[in-house]
């Protein structure tokens, strides 16, 4: 119980830190390498330059302009799933008359919540592959490793798809770990197919991980060839609308950023 309580306190500390960071960060742009403020500029860090590109498209989606960058120029240079996720807070910010700085603050808070979810998933993964019954200890270690690591924070709060990608990968592997003990394997196959499609929408290069993992499972006789085909079909059907959009806009199969 003490370990669980300590883990909860770490989560509270982490969330408070990120809320203070989000609302304390400065608007505008830095003019010098250093400033007299304790807080960074929103335009400087932790949100990245590439992150602001994706956030601009998310803002325009919320504004009814679709996948468009500045001057309503249509683009395929974003990861669609995370961009659509980021457009949700943008809709609320615009509804209440907020500006893009308010949107950046909302993204920092959303990123912190995603990082907490990732910490729970790491805990679930560690418990799934271990016979140790010390749940509290595993929870505390998982929370500390994920939430007290500044490098992890930067990867979640950069305005890109990294955090969502790690979450989906964790859920993906958790689904496979529970597959062998599941009594409803057909339902589990459908879920894995949907997760595969979401991974492709999150980052197209996840196809390398998915393909390698599937072939390994097939080689180890953990799944049958028809199950593999079914998973691939579901994933491709979920990815198909974005693929058609990319081809219709550019005439190419691949988007400008994968």
PDB file of N, CA and C in Angstrom, residues 66-165:
ATOM      1  N   UNK A  66      -9.808  21.328 -42.644  1.00  0.00           N
ATOM      2  CA  UNK A  66      -9.225  20.040 -42.981  1.00  0.00           C
ATOM      3  C   UNK A  66      -7.729  20.000 -42.721  1.00  0.00           C
ATOM      4  N   UNK A  67      -7.053  19.051 -43.346  1.00  0.00           N
ATOM      5  CA  UNK A  67      -5.610  18.902 -43.174  1.00  0.00           C
ATOM      6  C   UNK A  67      -4.892  19.970 -43.994  1.00  0.00           C
ATOM      7  N   UNK A  68      -4.842  21.157 -43.437  1.00  0.00           N
ATOM      8  CA  UNK A  68      -4.260  22.298 -44.135  1.00  0.00           C
ATOM      9  C   UNK A  68      -3.259  23.014 -43.246  1.00  0.00           C
ATOM     10  N   UNK A  69      -2.208  23.548 -43.881  1.00  0.00           N
ATOM     11  CA  UNK A  69      -1.208  24.337 -43.164  1.00  0.00           C
ATOM     12  C   UNK A  69      -1.549  25.813 -43.353  1.00  0.00           C
ATOM     13  N   UNK A  70      -0.570  26.674 -43.281  1.00  0.00           N
ATOM     14  CA  UNK A  70      -0.826  28.103 -43.445  1.00  0.00           C
ATOM     15  C   UNK A  70      -1.374  28.413 -44.840  1.00  0.00           C
ATOM     16  N   UNK A  71      -2.204  29.448 -44.902  1.00  0.00           N
ATOM     17  CA  UNK A  71      -2.831  29.881 -46.158  1.00  0.00           C
ATOM     18  C   UNK A  71      -3.688  28.783 -46.775  1.00  0.00           C
ATOM     19  N   UNK A  72      -4.211  27.896 -45.919  1.00  0.00           N
ATOM     20  CA  UNK A  72      -5.121  26.824 -46.346  1.00  0.00           C
ATOM     21  C   UNK A  72      -4.509  25.872 -47.363  1.00  0.00           C
ATOM     22  N   UNK A  73      -3.181  25.729 -47.319  1.00  0.00           N
ATOM     23  CA  UNK A  73      -2.498  24.806 -48.219  1.00  0.00           C
ATOM     24  C   UNK A  73      -2.661  23.381 -47.685  1.00  0.00           C
ATOM     25  N   UNK A  74      -3.270  22.511 -48.457  1.00  0.00           N
ATOM     26  CA  UNK A  74      -3.489  21.130 -48.028  1.00  0.00           C
ATOM     27  C   UNK A  74      -2.151  20.414 -47.889  1.00  0.00           C
ATOM     28  N   UNK A  75      -2.070  19.530 -46.915  1.00  0.00           N
ATOM     29  CA  UNK A  75      -0.803  18.858 -46.640  1.00  0.00           C
ATOM     30  C   UNK A  75      -1.022  17.405 -46.244  1.00  0.00           C
ATOM     31  N   UNK A  76      -0.005  16.607 -46.502  1.00  0.00           N
ATOM     32  CA  UNK A  76       0.036  15.222 -46.005  1.00  0.00           C
ATOM     33  C   UNK A  76       1.226  15.036 -45.074  1.00  0.00           C
ATOM     34  N   UNK A  77       1.862  16.143 -44.706  1.00  0.00           N
ATOM     35  CA  UNK A  77       3.094  16.084 -43.924  1.00  0.00           C
ATOM     36  C   UNK A  77       2.897  15.964 -42.434  1.00  0.00           C
ATOM     37  N   UNK A  78       1.837  15.298 -42.015  1.00  0.00           N
ATOM     38  CA  UNK A  78       1.578  15.082 -40.589  1.00  0.00           C
ATOM     39  C   UNK A  78       1.182  13.628 -40.359  1.00  0.00           C
ATOM     40  N   UNK A  79       1.192  13.239 -39.111  1.00  0.00           N
ATOM     41  CA  UNK A  79       0.678  11.921 -38.748  1.00  0.00           C
ATOM     42  C   UNK A  79      -0.803  12.088 -38.408  1.00  0.00           C
ATOM     43  N   UNK A  80      -1.704  11.464 -39.163  1.00  0.00           N
ATOM     44  CA  UNK A  80      -3.129  11.789 -39.082  1.00  0.00           C
ATOM     45  C   UNK A  80      -3.782  11.538 -37.731  1.00  0.00           C
ATOM     46  N   UNK A  81      -3.439  10.434 -37.075  1.00  0.00           N
ATOM     47  CA  UNK A  81      -4.146  10.086 -35.843  1.00  0.00           C
ATOM     48  C   UNK A  81      -3.867  11.091 -34.732  1.00  0.00           C
ATOM     49  N   UNK A  82      -2.600  11.414 -34.500  1.00  0.00           N
ATOM     50  CA  UNK A  82      -2.269  12.365 -33.446  1.00  0.00           C
ATOM     51  C   UNK A  82      -2.751  13.770 -33.800  1.00  0.00           C
ATOM     52  N   UNK A  83      -2.727  14.110 -35.086  1.00  0.00           N
ATOM     53  CA  UNK A  83      -3.224  15.424 -35.499  1.00  0.00           C
ATOM     54  C   UNK A  83      -4.712  15.553 -35.202  1.00  0.00           C
ATOM     55  N   UNK A  84      -5.476  14.508 -35.477  1.00  0.00           N
ATOM     56  CA  UNK A  84      -6.907  14.531 -35.175  1.00  0.00           C
ATOM     57  C   UNK A  84      -7.154  14.550 -33.674  1.00  0.00           C
ATOM     58  N   UNK A  85      -6.304  13.841 -32.909  1.00  0.00           N
ATOM     59  CA  UNK A  85      -6.438  13.885 -31.451  1.00  0.00           C
ATOM     60  C   UNK A  85      -6.202  15.301 -30.941  1.00  0.00           C
ATOM     61  N   UNK A  86      -5.167  15.958 -31.455  1.00  0.00           N
ATOM     62  CA  UNK A  86      -4.854  17.315 -31.009  1.00  0.00           C
ATOM     63  C   UNK A  86      -5.919  18.327 -31.443  1.00  0.00           C
ATOM     64  N   UNK A  87      -6.663  17.990 -32.481  1.00  0.00           N
ATOM     65  CA  UNK A  87      -7.714  18.914 -32.935  1.00  0.00           C
ATOM     66  C   UNK A  87      -8.885  18.975 -31.946  1.00  0.00           C
ATOM     67  N   UNK A  88      -9.007  17.959 -31.074  1.00  0.00           N
ATOM     68  CA  UNK A  88     -10.116  17.949 -30.107  1.00  0.00           C
ATOM     69  C   UNK A  88      -9.990  19.094 -29.104  1.00  0.00           C
ATOM     70  N   UNK A  89      -8.832  19.251 -28.415  1.00  0.00           N
ATOM     71  CA  UNK A  89      -8.719  20.432 -27.545  1.00  0.00           C
ATOM     72  C   UNK A  89      -8.783  21.744 -28.318  1.00  0.00           C
ATOM     73  N   UNK A  90      -8.328  21.724 -29.584  1.00  0.00           N
ATOM     74  CA  UNK A  90      -8.397  22.944 -30.400  1.00  0.00           C
ATOM     75  C   UNK A  90      -9.847  23.376 -30.612  1.00  0.00           C
ATOM     76  N   UNK A  91     -10.741  22.407 -30.778  1.00  0.00           N
ATOM     77  CA  UNK A  91     -12.164  22.721 -30.943  1.00  0.00           C
ATOM     78  C   UNK A  91     -12.702  23.435 -29.705  1.00  0.00           C
ATOM     79  N   UNK A  92     -12.342  22.930 -28.526  1.00  0.00           N
ATOM     80  CA  UNK A  92     -12.807  23.546 -27.278  1.00  0.00           C
ATOM     81  C   UNK A  92     -12.195  24.930 -27.085  1.00  0.00           C
ATOM     82  N   UNK A  93     -10.906  25.053 -27.384  1.00  0.00           N
ATOM     83  CA  UNK A  93     -10.238  26.351 -27.234  1.00  0.00           C
ATOM     84  C   UNK A  93     -10.890  27.394 -28.139  1.00  0.00           C
ATOM     85  N   UNK A  94     -11.155  27.026 -29.388  1.00  0.00           N
ATOM     86  CA  UNK A  94     -11.786  27.955 -30.323  1.00  0.00           C
ATOM     87  C   UNK A  94     -13.218  28.280 -29.908  1.00  0.00           C
ATOM     88  N   UNK A  95     -13.920  27.298 -29.360  1.00  0.00           N
ATOM     89  CA  UNK A  95     -15.311  27.510 -28.928  1.00  0.00           C
ATOM     90  C   UNK A  95     -15.402  28.546 -27.818  1.00  0.00           C
ATOM     91  N   UNK A  96     -14.384  28.615 -26.959  1.00  0.00           N
ATOM     92  CA  UNK A  96     -14.383  29.568 -25.847  1.00  0.00           C
ATOM     93  C   UNK A  96     -13.574  30.819 -26.160  1.00  0.00           C
ATOM     94  N   UNK A  97     -13.247  31.006 -27.440  1.00  0.00           N
ATOM     95  CA  UNK A  97     -12.560  32.227 -27.858  1.00  0.00           C
ATOM     96  C   UNK A  97     -11.090  32.277 -27.523  1.00  0.00           C
ATOM     97  N   UNK A  98     -10.483  31.133 -27.271  1.00  0.00           N
ATOM     98  CA  UNK A  98      -9.063  31.104 -26.951  1.00  0.00           C
ATOM     99  C   UNK A  98      -8.186  31.260 -28.177  1.00  0.00           C
ATOM    100  N   UNK A  99      -6.911  31.526 -27.942  1.00  0.00           N
ATOM    101  CA  UNK A  99      -5.973  31.701 -29.059  1.00  0.00           C
ATOM    102  C   UNK A  99      -5.013  30.517 -29.140  1.00  0.00           C
ATOM    103  N   UNK A 100      -4.035  30.614 -30.013  1.00  0.00           N
ATOM    104  CA  UNK A 100      -3.121  29.495 -30.228  1.00  0.00           C
ATOM    105  C   UNK A 100      -2.181  29.271 -29.050  1.00  0.00           C
ATOM    106  N   UNK A 101      -1.927  30.313 -28.276  1.00  0.00           N
ATOM    107  CA  UNK A 101      -1.131  30.113 -27.060  1.00  0.00           C
ATOM    108  C   UNK A 101      -1.909  29.274 -26.045  1.00  0.00           C
ATOM    109  N   UNK A 102      -3.205  29.538 -25.941  1.00  0.00           N
ATOM    110  CA  UNK A 102      -4.049  28.716 -25.071  1.00  0.00           C
ATOM    111  C   UNK A 102      -4.054  27.268 -25.555  1.00  0.00           C
ATOM    112  N   UNK A 103      -4.049  27.106 -26.865  1.00  0.00           N
ATOM    113  CA  UNK A 103      -4.006  25.765 -27.458  1.00  0.00           C
ATOM    114  C   UNK A 103      -2.713  25.054 -27.088  1.00  0.00           C
ATOM    115  N   UNK A 104      -1.592  25.778 -27.153  1.00  0.00           N
ATOM    116  CA  UNK A 104      -0.295  25.189 -26.788  1.00  0.00           C
ATOM    117  C   UNK A 104      -0.293  24.753 -25.327  1.00  0.00           C
ATOM    118  N   UNK A 105      -0.899  25.556 -24.458  1.00  0.00           N
ATOM    119  CA  UNK A 105      -0.981  25.188 -23.037  1.00  0.00           C
ATOM    120  C   UNK A 105      -1.823  23.917 -22.866  1.00  0.00           C
ATOM    121  N   UNK A 106      -2.927  23.846 -23.605  1.00  0.00           N
ATOM    122  CA  UNK A 106      -3.802  22.668 -23.526  1.00  0.00           C
ATOM    123  C   UNK A 106      -3.067  21.416 -23.993  1.00  0.00           C
ATOM    124  N   UNK A 107      -2.230  21.548 -25.019  1.00  0.00           N
ATOM    125  CA  UNK A 107      -1.471  20.399 -25.529  1.00  0.00           C
ATOM    126  C   UNK A 107      -0.459  19.923 -24.498  1.00  0.00           C
ATOM    127  N   UNK A 108       0.162  20.840 -23.779  1.00  0.00           N
ATOM    128  CA  UNK A 108       1.108  20.443 -22.735  1.00  0.00           C
ATOM    129  C   UNK A 108       0.410  19.644 -21.639  1.00  0.00           C
ATOM    130  N   UNK A 109      -0.800  20.067 -21.269  1.00  0.00           N
ATOM    131  CA  UNK A 109      -1.556  19.332 -20.241  1.00  0.00           C
ATOM    132  C   UNK A 109      -2.014  17.983 -20.781  1.00  0.00           C
ATOM    133  N   UNK A 110      -2.495  17.949 -22.027  1.00  0.00           N
ATOM    134  CA  UNK A 110      -2.900  16.685 -22.647  1.00  0.00           C
ATOM    135  C   UNK A 110      -1.720  15.730 -22.726  1.00  0.00           C
ATOM    136  N   UNK A 111      -0.553  16.234 -23.075  1.00  0.00           N
ATOM    137  CA  UNK A 111       0.650  15.399 -23.170  1.00  0.00           C
ATOM    138  C   UNK A 111       1.006  14.802 -21.816  1.00  0.00           C
ATOM    139  N   UNK A 112       0.818  15.584 -20.746  1.00  0.00           N
ATOM    140  CA  UNK A 112       1.085  15.084 -19.399  1.00  0.00           C
ATOM    141  C   UNK A 112       0.128  13.945 -19.043  1.00  0.00           C
ATOM    142  N   UNK A 113      -1.136  14.102 -19.420  1.00  0.00           N
ATOM    143  CA  UNK A 113      -2.124  13.041 -19.160  1.00  0.00           C
ATOM    144  C   UNK A 113      -1.781  11.779 -19.941  1.00  0.00           C
ATOM    145  N   UNK A 114      -1.336  11.942 -21.174  1.00  0.00           N
ATOM    146  CA  UNK A 114      -0.927  10.791 -21.980  1.00  0.00           C
ATOM    147  C   UNK A 114       0.280  10.089 -21.353  1.00  0.00           C
ATOM    148  N   UNK A 115       1.180  10.881 -20.787  1.00  0.00           N
ATOM    149  CA  UNK A 115       2.362  10.281 -20.166  1.00  0.00           C
ATOM    150  C   UNK A 115       1.975   9.479 -18.926  1.00  0.00           C
ATOM    151  N   UNK A 116       0.989   9.957 -18.178  1.00  0.00           N
ATOM    152  CA  UNK A 116       0.496   9.206 -17.021  1.00  0.00           C
ATOM    153  C   UNK A 116      -0.127   7.886 -17.475  1.00  0.00           C
ATOM    154  N   UNK A 117      -0.901   7.935 -18.563  1.00  0.00           N
ATOM    155  CA  UNK A 117      -1.486   6.706 -19.122  1.00  0.00           C
ATOM    156  C   UNK A 117      -0.382   5.731 -19.523  1.00  0.00           C
ATOM    157  N   UNK A 118       0.677   6.250 -20.121  1.00  0.00           N
ATOM    158  CA  UNK A 118       1.798   5.403 -20.529  1.00  0.00           C
ATOM    159  C   UNK A 118       2.455   4.751 -19.311  1.00  0.00           C
ATOM    160  N   UNK A 119       2.541   5.477 -18.207  1.00  0.00           N
ATOM    161  CA  UNK A 119       3.115   4.923 -16.979  1.00  0.00           C
ATOM    162  C   UNK A 119       2.286   3.737 -16.483  1.00  0.00           C
ATOM    163  N   UNK A 120       0.953   3.860 -16.536  1.00  0.00           N
ATOM    164  CA  UNK A 120       0.079   2.755 -16.143  1.00  0.00           C
ATOM    165  C   UNK A 120       0.265   1.558 -17.068  1.00  0.00           C
ATOM    166  N   UNK A 121       0.436   1.823 -18.360  1.00  0.00           N
ATOM    167  CA  UNK A 121       0.623   0.736 -19.318  1.00  0.00           C
ATOM    168  C   UNK A 121       1.954   0.015 -19.101  1.00  0.00           C
ATOM    169  N   UNK A 122       2.981   0.761 -18.763  1.00  0.00           N
ATOM    170  CA  UNK A 122       4.273   0.143 -18.438  1.00  0.00           C
ATOM    171  C   UNK A 122       4.135  -0.750 -17.206  1.00  0.00           C
ATOM    172  N   UNK A 123       3.352  -0.285 -16.252  1.00  0.00           N
ATOM    173  CA  UNK A 123       3.066  -1.102 -15.068  1.00  0.00           C
ATOM    174  C   UNK A 123       2.355  -2.401 -15.455  1.00  0.00           C
ATOM    175  N   UNK A 124       1.340  -2.296 -16.322  1.00  0.00           N
ATOM    176  CA  UNK A 124       0.604  -3.482 -16.763  1.00  0.00           C
ATOM    177  C   UNK A 124       1.504  -4.433 -17.546  1.00  0.00           C
ATOM    178  N   UNK A 125       2.364  -3.877 -18.388  1.00  0.00           N
ATOM    179  CA  UNK A 125       3.295  -4.720 -19.149  1.00  0.00           C
ATOM    180  C   UNK A 125       4.264  -5.443 -18.226  1.00  0.00           C
ATOM    181  N   UNK A 126       4.792  -4.731 -17.257  1.00  0.00           N
ATOM    182  CA  UNK A 126       5.754  -5.344 -16.338  1.00  0.00           C
ATOM    183  C   UNK A 126       5.104  -6.449 -15.516  1.00  0.00           C
ATOM    184  N   UNK A 127       3.842  -6.256 -15.128  1.00  0.00           N
ATOM    185  CA  UNK A 127       3.137  -7.286 -14.372  1.00  0.00           C
ATOM    186  C   UNK A 127       2.801  -8.485 -15.262  1.00  0.00           C
ATOM    187  N   UNK A 128       2.570  -8.236 -16.553  1.00  0.00           N
ATOM    188  CA  UNK A 128       2.188  -9.305 -17.474  1.00  0.00           C
ATOM    189  C   UNK A 128       3.332 -10.265 -17.757  1.00  0.00           C
ATOM    190  N   UNK A 129       4.557  -9.767 -17.699  1.00  0.00           N
ATOM    191  CA  UNK A 129       5.712 -10.603 -18.035  1.00  0.00           C
ATOM    192  C   UNK A 129       6.469 -11.055 -16.794  1.00  0.00           C
ATOM    193  N   UNK A 130       5.908 -10.792 -15.605  1.00  0.00           N
ATOM    194  CA  UNK A 130       6.585 -11.158 -14.364  1.00  0.00           C
ATOM    195  C   UNK A 130       5.689 -12.035 -13.503  1.00  0.00           C
ATOM    196  N   UNK A 131       6.298 -12.910 -12.745  1.00  0.00           N
ATOM    197  CA  UNK A 131       5.576 -13.749 -11.797  1.00  0.00           C
ATOM    198  C   UNK A 131       5.578 -13.147 -10.387  1.00  0.00           C
ATOM    199  N   UNK A 132       6.235 -12.004 -10.257  1.00  0.00           N
ATOM    200  CA  UNK A 132       6.318 -11.337  -8.954  1.00  0.00           C
ATOM    201  C   UNK A 132       4.947 -10.770  -8.571  1.00  0.00           C
ATOM    202  N   UNK A 133       4.585 -10.933  -7.317  1.00  0.00           N
ATOM    203  CA  UNK A 133       3.270 -10.470  -6.844  1.00  0.00           C
ATOM    204  C   UNK A 133       3.334  -9.093  -6.185  1.00  0.00           C
ATOM    205  N   UNK A 134       4.510  -8.489  -6.188  1.00  0.00           N
ATOM    206  CA  UNK A 134       4.668  -7.171  -5.566  1.00  0.00           C
ATOM    207  C   UNK A 134       4.120  -6.080  -6.492  1.00  0.00           C
ATOM    208  N   UNK A 135       2.797  -6.003  -6.580  1.00  0.00           N
ATOM    209  CA  UNK A 135       2.164  -5.050  -7.490  1.00  0.00           C
ATOM    210  C   UNK A 135       2.506  -3.602  -7.130  1.00  0.00           C
ATOM    211  N   UNK A 136       2.485  -3.308  -5.847  1.00  0.00           N
ATOM    212  CA  UNK A 136       2.770  -1.951  -5.405  1.00  0.00           C
ATOM    213  C   UNK A 136       4.159  -1.492  -5.811  1.00  0.00           C
ATOM    214  N   UNK A 137       5.145  -2.370  -5.651  1.00  0.00           N
ATOM    215  CA  UNK A 137       6.516  -2.036  -6.013  1.00  0.00           C
ATOM    216  C   UNK A 137       6.645  -1.814  -7.513  1.00  0.00           C
ATOM    217  N   UNK A 138       6.019  -2.683  -8.307  1.00  0.00           N
ATOM    218  CA  UNK A 138       6.049  -2.536  -9.766  1.00  0.00           C
ATOM    219  C   UNK A 138       5.378  -1.229 -10.190  1.00  0.00           C
ATOM    220  N   UNK A 139       4.281  -0.894  -9.515  1.00  0.00           N
ATOM    221  CA  UNK A 139       3.574   0.350  -9.829  1.00  0.00           C
ATOM    222  C   UNK A 139       4.454   1.561  -9.545  1.00  0.00           C
ATOM    223  N   UNK A 140       5.087   1.568  -8.383  1.00  0.00           N
ATOM    224  CA  UNK A 140       5.931   2.699  -7.995  1.00  0.00           C
ATOM    225  C   UNK A 140       7.119   2.858  -8.941  1.00  0.00           C
ATOM    226  N   UNK A 141       7.767   1.739  -9.268  1.00  0.00           N
ATOM    227  CA  UNK A 141       8.924   1.805 -10.166  1.00  0.00           C
ATOM    228  C   UNK A 141       8.500   2.269 -11.558  1.00  0.00           C
ATOM    229  N   UNK A 142       7.392   1.739 -12.068  1.00  0.00           N
ATOM    230  CA  UNK A 142       6.911   2.117 -13.398  1.00  0.00           C
ATOM    231  C   UNK A 142       6.604   3.604 -13.471  1.00  0.00           C
ATOM    232  N   UNK A 143       5.925   4.101 -12.445  1.00  0.00           N
ATOM    233  CA  UNK A 143       5.566   5.518 -12.401  1.00  0.00           C
ATOM    234  C   UNK A 143       6.815   6.395 -12.347  1.00  0.00           C
ATOM    235  N   UNK A 144       7.773   6.013 -11.516  1.00  0.00           N
ATOM    236  CA  UNK A 144       8.998   6.808 -11.388  1.00  0.00           C
ATOM    237  C   UNK A 144       9.825   6.797 -12.669  1.00  0.00           C
ATOM    238  N   UNK A 145       9.959   5.616 -13.272  1.00  0.00           N
ATOM    239  CA  UNK A 145      10.761   5.496 -14.494  1.00  0.00           C
ATOM    240  C   UNK A 145      10.187   6.358 -15.623  1.00  0.00           C
ATOM    241  N   UNK A 146       8.853   6.403 -15.736  1.00  0.00           N
ATOM    242  CA  UNK A 146       8.215   7.138 -16.841  1.00  0.00           C
ATOM    243  C   UNK A 146       8.049   8.623 -16.527  1.00  0.00           C
ATOM    244  N   UNK A 147       7.600   8.945 -15.328  1.00  0.00           N
ATOM    245  CA  UNK A 147       7.226  10.331 -15.020  1.00  0.00           C
ATOM    246  C   UNK A 147       8.377  11.182 -14.504  1.00  0.00           C
ATOM    247  N   UNK A 148       9.406  10.568 -13.984  1.00  0.00           N
ATOM    248  CA  UNK A 148      10.541  11.341 -13.463  1.00  0.00           C
ATOM    249  C   UNK A 148      11.717  11.336 -14.428  1.00  0.00           C
ATOM    250  N   UNK A 149      11.465  10.953 -15.642  1.00  0.00           N
ATOM    251  CA  UNK A 149      12.496  10.943 -16.689  1.00  0.00           C
ATOM    252  C   UNK A 149      12.239  12.121 -17.618  1.00  0.00           C
ATOM    253  N   UNK A 150      13.135  13.112 -17.596  1.00  0.00           N
ATOM    254  CA  UNK A 150      12.914  14.333 -18.371  1.00  0.00           C
ATOM    255  C   UNK A 150      12.942  14.066 -19.871  1.00  0.00           C
ATOM    256  N   UNK A 151      13.713  13.080 -20.301  1.00  0.00           N
ATOM    257  CA  UNK A 151      13.756  12.727 -21.726  1.00  0.00           C
ATOM    258  C   UNK A 151      12.401  12.211 -22.196  1.00  0.00           C
ATOM    259  N   UNK A 152      11.740  11.430 -21.349  1.00  0.00           N
ATOM    260  CA  UNK A 152      10.415  10.932 -21.692  1.00  0.00           C
ATOM    261  C   UNK A 152       9.433  12.104 -21.790  1.00  0.00           C
ATOM    262  N   UNK A 153       9.524  13.031 -20.843  1.00  0.00           N
ATOM    263  CA  UNK A 153       8.644  14.210 -20.880  1.00  0.00           C
ATOM    264  C   UNK A 153       8.816  14.982 -22.181  1.00  0.00           C
ATOM    265  N   UNK A 154      10.054  15.177 -22.602  1.00  0.00           N
ATOM    266  CA  UNK A 154      10.310  15.927 -23.841  1.00  0.00           C
ATOM    267  C   UNK A 154       9.725  15.213 -25.054  1.00  0.00           C
ATOM    268  N   UNK A 155       9.733  13.884 -25.041  1.00  0.00           N
ATOM    269  CA  UNK A 155       9.175  13.130 -26.163  1.00  0.00           C
ATOM    270  C   UNK A 155       7.655  13.135 -26.169  1.00  0.00           C
ATOM    271  N   UNK A 156       7.056  13.312 -25.018  1.00  0.00           N
ATOM    272  CA  UNK A 156       5.593  13.398 -24.951  1.00  0.00           C
ATOM    273  C   UNK A 156       5.111  14.819 -25.209  1.00  0.00           C
ATOM    274  N   UNK A 157       5.885  15.809 -24.775  1.00  0.00           N
ATOM    275  CA  UNK A 157       5.437  17.205 -24.833  1.00  0.00           C
ATOM    276  C   UNK A 157       6.006  17.964 -26.032  1.00  0.00           C
ATOM    277  N   UNK A 158       6.443  17.237 -27.064  1.00  0.00           N
ATOM    278  CA  UNK A 158       7.039  17.909 -28.221  1.00  0.00           C
ATOM    279  C   UNK A 158       6.018  18.304 -29.285  1.00  0.00           C
ATOM    280  N   UNK A 159       4.739  17.991 -29.048  1.00  0.00           N
ATOM    281  CA  UNK A 159       3.710  18.352 -30.020  1.00  0.00           C
ATOM    282  C   UNK A 159       3.609  17.387 -31.183  1.00  0.00           C
ATOM    283  N   UNK A 160       4.294  16.254 -31.078  1.00  0.00           N
ATOM    284  CA  UNK A 160       4.285  15.260 -32.143  1.00  0.00           C
ATOM    285  C   UNK A 160       3.542  14.003 -31.699  1.00  0.00           C
ATOM    286  N   UNK A 161       3.671  12.961 -32.493  1.00  0.00           N
ATOM    287  CA  UNK A 161       2.910  11.734 -32.272  1.00  0.00           C
ATOM    288  C   UNK A 161       3.603  10.746 -31.339  1.00  0.00           C
ATOM    289  N   UNK A 162       4.794  11.088 -30.837  1.00  0.00           N
ATOM    290  CA  UNK A 162       5.618  10.131 -30.102  1.00  0.00           C
ATOM    291  C   UNK A 162       4.887   9.507 -28.918  1.00  0.00           C
ATOM    292  N   UNK A 163       4.255  10.328 -28.096  1.00  0.00           N
ATOM    293  CA  UNK A 163       3.570   9.817 -26.913  1.00  0.00           C
ATOM    294  C   UNK A 163       2.431   8.878 -27.253  1.00  0.00           C
ATOM    295  N   UNK A 164       1.597   9.285 -28.185  1.00  0.00           N
ATOM    296  CA  UNK A 164       0.475   8.439 -28.606  1.00  0.00           C
ATOM    297  C   UNK A 164       0.987   7.137 -29.211  1.00  0.00           C
ATOM    298  N   UNK A 165       2.070   7.218 -29.944  1.00  0.00           N
ATOM    299  CA  UNK A 165       2.667   6.029 -30.572  1.00  0.00           C
ATOM    300  C   UNK A 165       3.120   5.022 -29.515  1.00  0.00           C
TER     301      UNK A 165
END
